[in-house]
PDB file of C-alpha atoms and ligand atoms in Angstrom:
ATOM      1  CA  UNK A  31      69.572  24.613 -43.036  1.00 88.00           C
ATOM      2  CA  UNK A  32      67.356  21.156 -44.044  1.00 94.00           C
ATOM      3  CA  UNK A  33      66.273  20.659 -48.003  1.00 97.00           C
ATOM      4  CA  UNK A  34      62.302  20.911 -47.887  1.00 98.00           C
ATOM      5  CA  UNK A  35      59.216  20.629 -49.674  1.00 98.00           C
ATOM      6  CA  UNK A  36      56.484  22.446 -49.084  1.00 99.00           C
ATOM      7  CA  UNK A  37      52.889  22.552 -51.000  1.00 99.00           C
ATOM      8  CA  UNK A  38      52.015  26.393 -52.800  1.00 99.00           C
ATOM      9  CA  UNK A  39      48.824  26.915 -53.901  1.00 99.00           C
ATOM     10  CA  UNK A  40      47.924  30.157 -56.112  1.00 99.00           C
ATOM     11  CA  UNK A  41      44.265  30.855 -55.503  1.00 98.00           C
ATOM     12  CA  UNK A  42      41.611  31.627 -57.730  1.00 98.00           C
ATOM     13  CA  UNK A  43      42.084  35.346 -57.334  1.00 98.00           C
ATOM     14  CA  UNK A  44      45.934  34.981 -58.564  1.00 98.00           C
ATOM     15  CA  UNK A  45      44.566  32.704 -61.610  1.00 98.00           C
ATOM     16  CA  UNK A  46      41.934  35.022 -62.601  1.00 98.00           C
ATOM     17  CA  UNK A  47      44.268  37.966 -62.335  1.00 98.00           C
ATOM     18  CA  UNK A  48      46.768  36.175 -64.182  1.00 98.00           C
ATOM     19  CA  UNK A  49      49.548  36.189 -61.694  1.00 98.00           C
ATOM     20  CA  UNK A  50      50.378  33.023 -62.016  1.00 98.00           C
ATOM     21  CA  UNK A  51      53.727  33.967 -63.731  1.00 98.00           C
ATOM     22  CA  UNK A  52      54.817  36.653 -61.870  1.00 98.00           C
ATOM     23  CA  UNK A  53      54.292  34.644 -58.531  1.00 98.00           C
ATOM     24  CA  UNK A  54      55.955  31.766 -60.112  1.00 98.00           C
ATOM     25  CA  UNK A  55      59.235  33.911 -61.431  1.00 98.00           C
ATOM     26  CA  UNK A  56      59.192  35.321 -57.824  1.00 98.00           C
ATOM     27  CA  UNK A  57      59.503  31.668 -56.100  1.00 98.00           C
ATOM     28  CA  UNK A  58      62.319  31.079 -59.181  1.00 98.00           C
ATOM     29  CA  UNK A  59      64.360  34.240 -58.715  1.00 98.00           C
ATOM     30  CA  UNK A  60      64.196  33.337 -54.981  1.00 98.00           C
ATOM     31  CA  UNK A  61      66.191  30.168 -55.682  1.00 98.00           C
ATOM     32  CA  UNK A  62      63.598  27.735 -55.044  1.00 98.00           C
ATOM     33  CA  UNK A  63      62.996  24.882 -57.239  1.00 98.00           C
ATOM     34  CA  UNK A  64      59.142  23.952 -58.348  1.00 98.00           C
ATOM     35  CA  UNK A  65      59.300  20.133 -58.932  1.00 98.00           C
ATOM     36  CA  UNK A  66      55.580  19.516 -59.567  1.00 98.00           C
ATOM     37  CA  UNK A  67      52.794  21.950 -60.847  1.00 98.00           C
ATOM     38  CA  UNK A  68      49.076  21.959 -62.326  1.00 98.00           C
ATOM     39  CA  UNK A  69      45.762  23.762 -62.763  1.00 98.00           C
ATOM     40  CA  UNK A  70      43.265  22.124 -60.959  1.00 98.00           C
ATOM     41  CA  UNK A  71      39.500  22.978 -59.813  1.00 98.00           C
ATOM     42  CA  UNK A  72      38.788  22.007 -56.246  1.00 98.00           C
ATOM     43  CA  UNK A  73      35.341  20.576 -54.865  1.00 98.00           C
ATOM     44  CA  UNK A  74      34.009  21.624 -51.485  1.00 98.00           C
ATOM     45  CA  UNK A  75      35.040  18.241 -49.970  1.00 98.00           C
ATOM     46  CA  UNK A  76      38.885  18.821 -50.378  1.00 98.00           C
ATOM     47  CA  UNK A  77      38.202  22.245 -49.214  1.00 98.00           C
ATOM     48  CA  UNK A  78      36.642  21.055 -45.896  1.00 98.00           C
ATOM     49  CA  UNK A  79      39.571  18.806 -45.572  1.00 98.00           C
ATOM     50  CA  UNK A  80      42.424  21.056 -46.162  1.00 98.00           C
ATOM     51  CA  UNK A  81      40.503  23.945 -44.346  1.00 98.00           C
ATOM     52  CA  UNK A  82      39.559  21.307 -41.578  1.00 98.00           C
ATOM     53  CA  UNK A  83      40.889  23.906 -39.158  1.00 98.00           C
ATOM     54  CA  UNK A  84      38.459  26.342 -40.058  1.00 98.00           C
ATOM     55  CA  UNK A  85      35.208  24.862 -41.157  1.00 98.00           C
ATOM     56  CA  UNK A  86      33.527  25.625 -38.038  1.00 98.00           C
ATOM     57  CA  UNK A  87      34.436  29.938 -38.339  1.00 98.00           C
ATOM     58  CA  UNK A  88      31.794  32.416 -39.872  1.00 98.00           C
ATOM     59  CA  UNK A  89      33.678  33.307 -42.737  1.00 98.00           C
ATOM     60  CA  UNK A  90      34.116  29.292 -43.897  1.00 98.00           C
ATOM     61  CA  UNK A  91      31.442  29.542 -46.644  1.00 98.00           C
ATOM     62  CA  UNK A  92      32.825  32.546 -48.137  1.00 98.00           C
ATOM     63  CA  UNK A  93      36.352  30.761 -48.138  1.00 98.00           C
ATOM     64  CA  UNK A  94      34.620  27.748 -49.228  1.00 98.00           C
ATOM     65  CA  UNK A  95      33.002  29.950 -52.030  1.00 98.00           C
ATOM     66  CA  UNK A  96      35.997  31.435 -52.992  1.00 98.00           C
ATOM     67  CA  UNK A  97      38.217  28.708 -52.973  1.00 98.00           C
ATOM     68  CA  UNK A  98      36.054  26.622 -55.747  1.00 98.00           C
ATOM     69  CA  UNK A  99      35.093  29.834 -57.819  1.00 98.00           C
ATOM     70  CA  UNK A 100      37.791  28.872 -60.022  1.00 98.00           C
ATOM     71  CA  UNK A 101      41.249  26.662 -60.591  1.00 98.00           C
ATOM     72  CA  UNK A 102      43.932  27.038 -58.587  1.00 98.00           C
ATOM     73  CA  UNK A 103      47.791  26.262 -59.509  1.00 99.00           C
ATOM     74  CA  UNK A 104      49.048  23.988 -57.139  1.00 99.00           C
ATOM     75  CA  UNK A 105      52.996  23.746 -57.069  1.00 98.00           C
ATOM     76  CA  UNK A 106      55.729  21.681 -54.662  1.00 99.00           C
ATOM     77  CA  UNK A 107      58.118  23.674 -54.009  1.00 99.00           C
ATOM     78  CA  UNK A 108      61.796  22.957 -52.987  1.00 98.00           C
ATOM     79  CA  UNK A 109      64.901  24.232 -51.563  1.00 98.00           C
ATOM     80  CA  UNK A 110      66.669  24.743 -47.889  1.00 98.00           C
ATOM     81  CA  UNK A 111      64.314  25.714 -45.148  1.00 98.00           C
ATOM     82  CA  UNK A 112      61.589  26.048 -48.426  1.00 98.00           C
ATOM     83  CA  UNK A 113      58.418  25.610 -45.503  1.00 98.00           C
ATOM     84  CA  UNK A 114      59.273  28.933 -43.404  1.00 98.00           C
ATOM     85  CA  UNK A 115      61.323  30.545 -46.470  1.00 98.00           C
ATOM     86  CA  UNK A 116      57.655  30.637 -48.474  1.00 98.00           C
ATOM     87  CA  UNK A 117      55.503  31.457 -45.352  1.00 98.00           C
ATOM     88  CA  UNK A 118      58.087  34.920 -44.892  1.00 98.00           C
ATOM     89  CA  UNK A 119      57.834  35.648 -48.924  1.00 98.00           C
ATOM     90  CA  UNK A 120      54.027  35.406 -48.507  1.00 98.00           C
ATOM     91  CA  UNK A 121      53.499  37.605 -45.713  1.00 98.00           C
ATOM     92  CA  UNK A 122      50.819  37.133 -43.109  1.00 98.00           C
ATOM     93  CA  UNK A 123      47.586  35.778 -43.385  1.00 97.00           C
ATOM     94  CA  UNK A 124      45.929  38.834 -42.709  1.00 95.00           C
ATOM     95  CA  UNK A 125      46.870  41.253 -46.200  1.00 95.00           C
ATOM     96  CA  UNK A 126      46.644  44.541 -43.757  1.00 96.00           C
ATOM     97  CA  UNK A 127      49.810  43.619 -42.097  1.00 97.00           C
ATOM     98  CA  UNK A 128      51.687  41.698 -44.904  1.00 98.00           C
ATOM     99  CA  UNK A 129      54.531  44.533 -45.704  1.00 98.00           C
ATOM    100  CA  UNK A 130      55.005  45.366 -49.169  1.00 97.00           C
ATOM    101  CA  UNK A 131      57.507  43.156 -50.824  1.00 98.00           C
ATOM    102  CA  UNK A 132      55.506  40.084 -49.572  1.00 98.00           C
ATOM    103  CA  UNK A 133      53.333  38.532 -52.230  1.00 98.00           C
ATOM    104  CA  UNK A 134      50.302  38.707 -49.907  1.00 98.00           C
ATOM    105  CA  UNK A 135      51.214  42.892 -49.380  1.00 98.00           C
ATOM    106  CA  UNK A 136      51.910  43.578 -52.946  1.00 98.00           C
ATOM    107  CA  UNK A 137      48.929  41.549 -54.553  1.00 98.00           C
ATOM    108  CA  UNK A 138      46.271  41.299 -52.290  1.00 97.00           C
ATOM    109  CA  UNK A 139      43.677  43.660 -50.525  1.00 95.00           C
ATOM    110  CA  UNK A 140      40.980  41.089 -48.911  1.00 96.00           C
ATOM    111  CA  UNK A 141      41.598  39.080 -45.665  1.00 96.00           C
ATOM    112  CA  UNK A 142      39.942  35.855 -47.764  1.00 97.00           C
ATOM    113  CA  UNK A 143      41.092  36.570 -51.172  1.00 98.00           C
ATOM    114  CA  UNK A 144      44.674  36.610 -50.467  1.00 98.00           C
ATOM    115  CA  UNK A 145      46.391  34.926 -53.558  1.00 98.00           C
ATOM    116  CA  UNK A 146      48.635  32.420 -52.361  1.00 98.00           C
ATOM    117  CA  UNK A 147      48.385  29.170 -49.989  1.00 98.00           C
ATOM    118  CA  UNK A 148      51.736  27.885 -48.132  1.00 98.00           C
ATOM    119  CA  UNK A 149      51.987  24.345 -45.998  1.00 98.00           C
ATOM    120  CA  UNK A 150      52.892  25.791 -42.330  1.00 98.00           C
ATOM    121  CA  UNK A 151      54.634  23.297 -41.146  1.00 98.00           C
ATOM    122  CA  UNK A 152      56.699  20.118 -42.324  1.00 98.00           C
ATOM    123  CA  UNK A 153      53.863  17.445 -41.059  1.00 98.00           C
ATOM    124  CA  UNK A 154      51.303  19.743 -43.091  1.00 98.00           C
ATOM    125  CA  UNK A 155      53.447  19.895 -46.061  1.00 98.00           C
ATOM    126  CA  UNK A 156      53.701  16.627 -46.320  1.00 98.00           C
ATOM    127  CA  UNK A 157      49.970  15.637 -45.791  1.00 98.00           C
ATOM    128  CA  UNK A 158      49.101  18.666 -48.356  1.00 98.00           C
ATOM    129  CA  UNK A 159      51.423  17.585 -51.082  1.00 98.00           C
ATOM    130  CA  UNK A 160      50.110  13.875 -50.775  1.00 98.00           C
ATOM    131  CA  UNK A 161      46.496  15.753 -51.175  1.00 98.00           C
ATOM    132  CA  UNK A 162      46.728  17.257 -54.037  1.00 98.00           C
ATOM    133  CA  UNK A 163      49.343  15.634 -56.242  1.00 98.00           C
ATOM    134  CA  UNK A 164      48.938  11.914 -54.675  1.00 95.00           C
TER     135      UNK A 164
HETATM  136  P1  LIG B  98      47.254  31.050 -44.277  1.00 79.56           P
HETATM  137  O1  LIG B  98      46.556  31.072 -45.407  1.00 79.56           O
HETATM  138  O2  LIG B  98      47.790  32.110 -43.684  1.00 79.56           O
HETATM  139  O3  LIG B  98      47.692  29.509 -43.540  1.00 79.56           O
HETATM  140  P2  LIG B  98      45.148  30.240 -41.885  1.00 79.56           P
HETATM  141  O4  LIG B  98      44.859  30.611 -40.829  1.00 79.56           O
HETATM  142  O5  LIG B  98      45.234  28.919 -42.348  1.00 79.56           O
HETATM  143  O6  LIG B  98      46.057  30.948 -43.000  1.00 79.56           O
HETATM  144  O7  LIG B  98      43.521  30.405 -43.030  1.00 79.56           O
HETATM  145  C1  LIG B  98      43.469  30.092 -44.337  1.00 79.56           C
HETATM  146  C2  LIG B  98      42.732  31.026 -45.033  1.00 79.56           C
HETATM  147  O8  LIG B  98      41.291  31.066 -44.861  1.00 79.56           O
HETATM  148  C3  LIG B  98      43.503  32.385 -45.495  1.00 79.56           C
HETATM  149  O9  LIG B  98      44.446  32.141 -46.205  1.00 79.56           O
HETATM  150  C4  LIG B  98      42.244  32.993 -45.884  1.00 79.56           C
HETATM  151  O10 LIG B  98      42.240  32.741 -47.352  1.00 79.56           O
HETATM  152  C5  LIG B  98      41.192  32.990 -45.252  1.00 79.56           C
HETATM  153  N1  LIG B  98      40.966  33.166 -43.906  1.00 79.56           N
HETATM  154  C6  LIG B  98      41.743  33.498 -42.785  1.00 79.56           C
HETATM  155  N2  LIG B  98      41.251  34.424 -41.550  1.00 79.56           N
HETATM  156  C7  LIG B  98      40.222  34.764 -42.374  1.00 79.56           C
HETATM  157  C8  LIG B  98      39.258  35.477 -41.398  1.00 79.56           C
HETATM  158  O11 LIG B  98      39.425  36.029 -40.315  1.00 79.56           O
HETATM  159  N3  LIG B  98      38.373  36.022 -42.546  1.00 79.56           N
HETATM  160  C9  LIG B  98      38.196  35.624 -44.044  1.00 79.56           C
HETATM  161  N4  LIG B  98      39.211  34.913 -44.203  1.00 79.56           N
HETATM  162  C10 LIG B  98      39.972  34.280 -43.402  1.00 79.56           C
HETATM  163 MG1  LIG B  99      47.262  27.927 -43.211  1.00 79.56          MG
END
């Protein structure tokens, strides 16, 4: 399995609910390394870039308001097969399909406010790490 870097972001709901420690702990216990991390408050411009595939969706205004509502905790997470491995730990986008044991399955009850973002491909991981860590 390839050694990969992925961009993981704990969304404003996770930060407000003081779940940073608990989720970071799960990522570390899995065996991944957190090699960069920071709290940041995102503006509408960067959210529109990050969610460019969703800007035309009817729920986008709600997503934009949510993602700019407070600080997020961005991380670079590294390890073997880290991109797909983190997506598996996160659970699916739709929280109602997320099994207990996944991060979304354990902590989220809302489709928009679903606690965590993770890159979905190697190409996007590179773009997102550059976007948020330069
Ligand atoms: P992902 O976060 O699992 O990669 P994406 O399709 O990239 O899923 O969607 C980005 C984010 O947009 C989701 O995590 C969620 O916060 C929000 N979102 C996606 N689909 C919906 C929807 O149908 N209704 C409301 N919010 C949505
Ligand atoms: Mg996505």
